[in-house]
Every structure is written in C-alpha cells, then in structure tokens.
Amino acid sequence: MWEVAVGNTFGATALSSYGGFWISFAIILTPGGFSIIEALTTPDGREIAFVDSFGFFVMGWFIFTTLLLLCTLRSTVAFFLLFLTLDMAFLMLGIGYLHHLLGTPYTPLVRASGAFGIVAAFLAWYNALAGIADSSNSFFVVPVAHFPWSDKGREMRQKVNNDEARGLAEV
C-alpha cells in the first residue's frame, strides 16, 4: 500500500489486485472451510461446474493481466516479460480448466501454465532486485533494457552523439 502513498498508481493497482487474487485463490482451494469445490460438485462426484467456473475465474485474471501488460510497454523489457509470462500462465491455466474432460482439467495446459508461472516468479525476483539494487546501496546494478520508445530509452538515445560517430567513420 506504500505504492499509493508514493503516487505509483500502476504498482498500487497491480500489487493490491494480485494480493486479492492470492487471497481468493486460497479461499477457493481451501478444503472444508469454504466448501466451494463441494458446492460445485455433482452428487456422482464430478466437478464439471467447479472446473468451468474456475476456468472463467482465471480467464478474468488473464484479461486484467493483459491490461497491465499493455501498461508496461513504456517500462523495461524485464518488467514487460514478467507480465507477459504471468499473462501466459493465466491464459494456459484458464484454457486448461475450460478445456476439460468430464471435470478433469487438461493436464498439458495446466503444466504449461505452471512452467510460465515459475518463469514469471524468477522474473519477479529479478525485477525486484533491479528495483532496489542501485549505486547508493549496492556494488552492482542489475541491468535492465529499456524499450526505445520509453522515456528512459529516448533519453539514452539522445546521449549518443551521432556527429562524433560519423567523424570516426570518415577517418
């Protein structure tokens, strides 16, 4: 919630929303206490209604993450890749649950979702380290590439003196 205090709308939206996602995810999958899975299971033990509704739940998060992904296009490549892999994880998980066989999610897509989720986790840690390790508190700075159209990318392009480069080419 400190992102709200410092005026970072994107950070506040993303972090509080995904915090809510993990709380709701835990509520859905907690056995016994909330009985969500049991309420959506047929008397013969099939979980078709649960699998369908869970697939739609995850697809909602895919749409939300896609919107955030579009907002990262003026940031760094590493930050964009984090949201891209997270978006792919939600997409694969949602399709895996919606494309089921009598209540059993499609395993290859669910596994692919897990692989994208693991890559997203590593990228999240990389972005976190890149955000906190700077020249004031670290002996190294984590490299991040900026998109050429981003403010930082334009700033870096303006620092290049093309006249000097042309003069060297003539020599």
Short mmCIF file of C-alpha atoms in Angstrom, two decimals:
data_model
loop_
_atom_site.label_atom_id
_atom_site.label_comp_id
_atom_site.label_asym_id
_atom_site.label_seq_id
_atom_site.Cartn_x
_atom_site.Cartn_y
_atom_site.Cartn_z
CA MET A 1 0.00 0.00 0.00
CA TRP A 2 3.05 2.25 0.11
CA GLU A 3 2.70 2.48 -3.67
CA VAL A 4 -0.43 4.57 -3.10
CA ALA A 5 1.47 6.89 -0.76
CA VAL A 6 4.27 7.48 -3.29
CA GLY A 7 1.80 8.02 -6.14
CA ASN A 8 2.58 4.86 -8.13
CA THR A 9 -0.87 4.00 -9.46
CA PHE A 10 0.36 1.04 -11.51
CA GLY A 11 2.20 -0.52 -8.56
CA ALA A 12 -0.72 0.05 -6.21
CA THR A 13 -3.19 -1.45 -8.67
CA ALA A 14 -1.06 -4.47 -9.55
CA LEU A 15 0.15 -5.35 -6.06
CA SER A 16 -3.20 -4.91 -4.29
CA SER A 17 -5.07 -6.75 -7.05
CA TYR A 18 -2.73 -9.72 -7.10
CA GLY A 19 -2.81 -9.77 -3.30
CA GLY A 20 -6.59 -10.09 -3.60
CA PHE A 21 -6.12 -12.80 -6.22
CA TRP A 22 -3.99 -14.92 -3.89
CA ILE A 23 -6.49 -14.49 -1.06
CA SER A 24 -9.38 -15.54 -3.31
CA PHE A 25 -7.33 -18.40 -4.77
CA ALA A 26 -6.68 -19.71 -1.26
CA ILE A 27 -10.34 -19.33 -0.31
CA ILE A 28 -11.42 -21.30 -3.38
CA LEU A 29 -8.97 -24.14 -2.82
CA THR A 30 -9.14 -24.40 0.97
CA PRO A 31 -10.72 -27.78 1.65
CA GLY A 32 -13.62 -27.89 4.04
CA GLY A 33 -13.72 -24.33 5.35
CA PHE A 34 -15.46 -22.58 2.47
CA SER A 35 -16.81 -25.68 0.68
CA ILE A 36 -16.67 -24.02 -2.75
CA ILE A 37 -15.49 -27.12 -4.58
CA GLU A 38 -18.02 -29.30 -2.75
CA ALA A 39 -20.86 -26.89 -3.60
CA LEU A 40 -19.99 -27.15 -7.31
CA THR A 41 -19.56 -30.92 -7.37
CA THR A 42 -22.36 -33.14 -8.68
CA PRO A 43 -23.72 -35.95 -6.47
CA ASP A 44 -21.84 -38.51 -8.57
CA GLY A 45 -18.52 -36.75 -7.75
CA ARG A 46 -17.90 -34.86 -11.00
CA GLU A 47 -16.51 -31.36 -10.65
CA ILE A 48 -17.66 -30.05 -14.04
CA ALA A 49 -19.33 -26.92 -12.63
CA PHE A 50 -16.30 -26.13 -10.47
CA VAL A 51 -13.80 -26.64 -13.30
CA ASP A 52 -15.85 -24.44 -15.65
CA SER A 53 -16.30 -21.66 -13.09
CA PHE A 54 -12.65 -21.81 -12.04
CA GLY A 55 -11.63 -21.56 -15.70
CA PHE A 56 -13.74 -18.41 -16.11
CA PHE A 57 -12.31 -17.01 -12.85
CA VAL A 58 -8.75 -17.46 -14.16
CA MET A 59 -9.67 -16.04 -17.58
CA GLY A 60 -10.83 -12.87 -15.80
CA TRP A 61 -7.35 -12.57 -14.32
CA PHE A 62 -5.90 -13.18 -17.78
CA ILE A 63 -7.85 -10.17 -19.09
CA PHE A 64 -6.76 -8.00 -16.15
CA THR A 65 -3.12 -9.04 -16.60
CA THR A 66 -3.33 -8.26 -20.33
CA LEU A 67 -4.40 -4.71 -19.46
CA LEU A 68 -1.44 -4.37 -17.10
CA LEU A 69 0.84 -5.88 -19.76
CA LEU A 70 -0.13 -3.08 -22.15
CA CYS A 71 0.78 -0.55 -19.46
CA THR A 72 4.32 -1.98 -19.18
CA LEU A 73 5.21 -1.06 -22.77
CA ARG A 74 6.78 2.19 -21.56
CA SER A 75 8.84 0.47 -18.91
CA THR A 76 11.69 -2.03 -19.11
CA VAL A 77 11.92 -5.22 -21.13
CA ALA A 78 12.31 -7.25 -17.93
CA PHE A 79 9.12 -5.77 -16.47
CA PHE A 80 7.26 -6.42 -19.73
CA LEU A 81 8.50 -10.03 -19.78
CA LEU A 82 7.29 -10.51 -16.20
CA PHE A 83 3.74 -9.55 -17.15
CA LEU A 84 3.92 -11.44 -20.44
CA THR A 85 4.85 -14.71 -18.72
CA LEU A 86 2.26 -14.09 -16.00
CA ASP A 87 -0.33 -13.43 -18.70
CA MET A 88 0.60 -16.67 -20.46
CA ALA A 89 0.34 -18.56 -17.16
CA PHE A 90 -3.22 -17.29 -16.63
CA LEU A 91 -4.15 -17.99 -20.25
CA MET A 92 -2.84 -21.57 -20.16
CA LEU A 93 -4.44 -22.25 -16.79
CA GLY A 94 -7.79 -20.80 -17.87
CA ILE A 95 -7.86 -22.76 -21.12
CA GLY A 96 -6.68 -25.87 -19.29
CA TYR A 97 -9.66 -25.66 -16.95
CA LEU A 98 -12.17 -24.69 -19.63
CA HIS A 99 -10.95 -27.45 -21.99
CA HIS A 100 -11.64 -30.38 -19.68
CA LEU A 101 -12.78 -33.94 -19.94
CA LEU A 102 -15.76 -34.52 -17.62
CA GLY A 103 -14.38 -32.32 -14.87
CA THR A 104 -10.68 -33.15 -15.19
CA PRO A 105 -8.59 -30.16 -16.36
CA TYR A 106 -6.43 -30.65 -19.45
CA THR A 107 -3.11 -31.59 -17.84
CA PRO A 108 -0.64 -30.44 -20.55
CA LEU A 109 -2.01 -26.88 -20.46
CA VAL A 110 -2.07 -26.80 -16.67
CA ARG A 111 1.58 -27.93 -16.64
CA ALA A 112 2.49 -25.30 -19.26
CA SER A 113 0.81 -22.74 -17.02
CA GLY A 114 2.98 -23.87 -14.13
CA ALA A 115 6.12 -23.51 -16.26
CA PHE A 116 5.14 -19.97 -17.24
CA GLY A 117 4.36 -19.26 -13.58
CA ILE A 118 7.84 -20.39 -12.50
CA VAL A 119 9.48 -18.20 -15.15
CA ALA A 120 7.27 -15.30 -14.01
CA ALA A 121 8.40 -15.85 -10.41
CA PHE A 122 12.08 -15.67 -11.41
CA LEU A 123 11.40 -12.54 -13.45
CA ALA A 124 9.56 -11.02 -10.49
CA TRP A 125 12.59 -11.58 -8.25
CA TYR A 126 14.88 -10.18 -10.97
CA ASN A 127 12.72 -7.05 -11.28
CA ALA A 128 12.62 -6.67 -7.51
CA LEU A 129 16.41 -6.85 -7.31
CA ALA A 130 16.75 -4.42 -10.23
CA GLY A 131 14.44 -2.01 -8.43
CA ILE A 132 16.28 -1.97 -5.13
CA ALA A 133 19.94 -2.50 -6.08
CA ASP A 134 21.33 0.81 -7.22
CA SER A 135 24.62 2.67 -6.89
CA SER A 136 23.62 4.09 -3.49
CA ASN A 137 23.28 0.72 -1.75
CA SER A 138 24.97 -1.93 -3.88
CA PHE A 139 28.30 -2.70 -5.52
CA PHE A 140 26.49 -3.69 -8.69
CA VAL A 141 23.50 -2.51 -10.67
CA VAL A 142 21.21 -5.11 -12.20
CA PRO A 143 20.97 -4.49 -15.94
CA VAL A 144 17.56 -3.86 -17.46
CA ALA A 145 16.92 -2.96 -21.08
CA HIS A 146 14.62 -0.05 -21.80
CA PHE A 147 12.30 0.00 -24.78
CA PRO A 148 13.50 2.52 -27.39
CA TRP A 149 10.15 4.34 -27.25
CA SER A 150 10.16 4.69 -23.46
CA ASP A 151 11.20 7.94 -21.77
CA LYS A 152 14.41 6.37 -20.49
CA GLY A 153 15.11 4.81 -23.91
CA ARG A 154 14.69 8.19 -25.66
CA GLU A 155 16.89 9.82 -23.03
CA MET A 156 19.63 7.23 -23.61
CA ARG A 157 19.42 7.74 -27.40
CA GLN A 158 19.83 11.50 -27.02
CA LYS A 159 23.08 10.98 -25.10
CA VAL A 160 24.63 9.35 -28.18
CA ASN A 161 26.49 11.92 -30.28
CA ASN A 162 25.98 10.81 -33.89
CA ASP A 163 28.27 13.57 -35.24
CA GLU A 164 31.26 12.04 -33.48
CA ALA A 165 30.35 8.60 -34.80
CA ARG A 166 30.17 9.94 -38.40
CA GLY A 167 33.53 11.71 -37.97
CA LEU A 168 35.19 8.45 -36.86
CA ALA A 169 33.75 6.63 -39.87
CA GLU A 170 35.32 9.17 -42.27
CA VAL A 171 38.82 8.75 -40.79
#
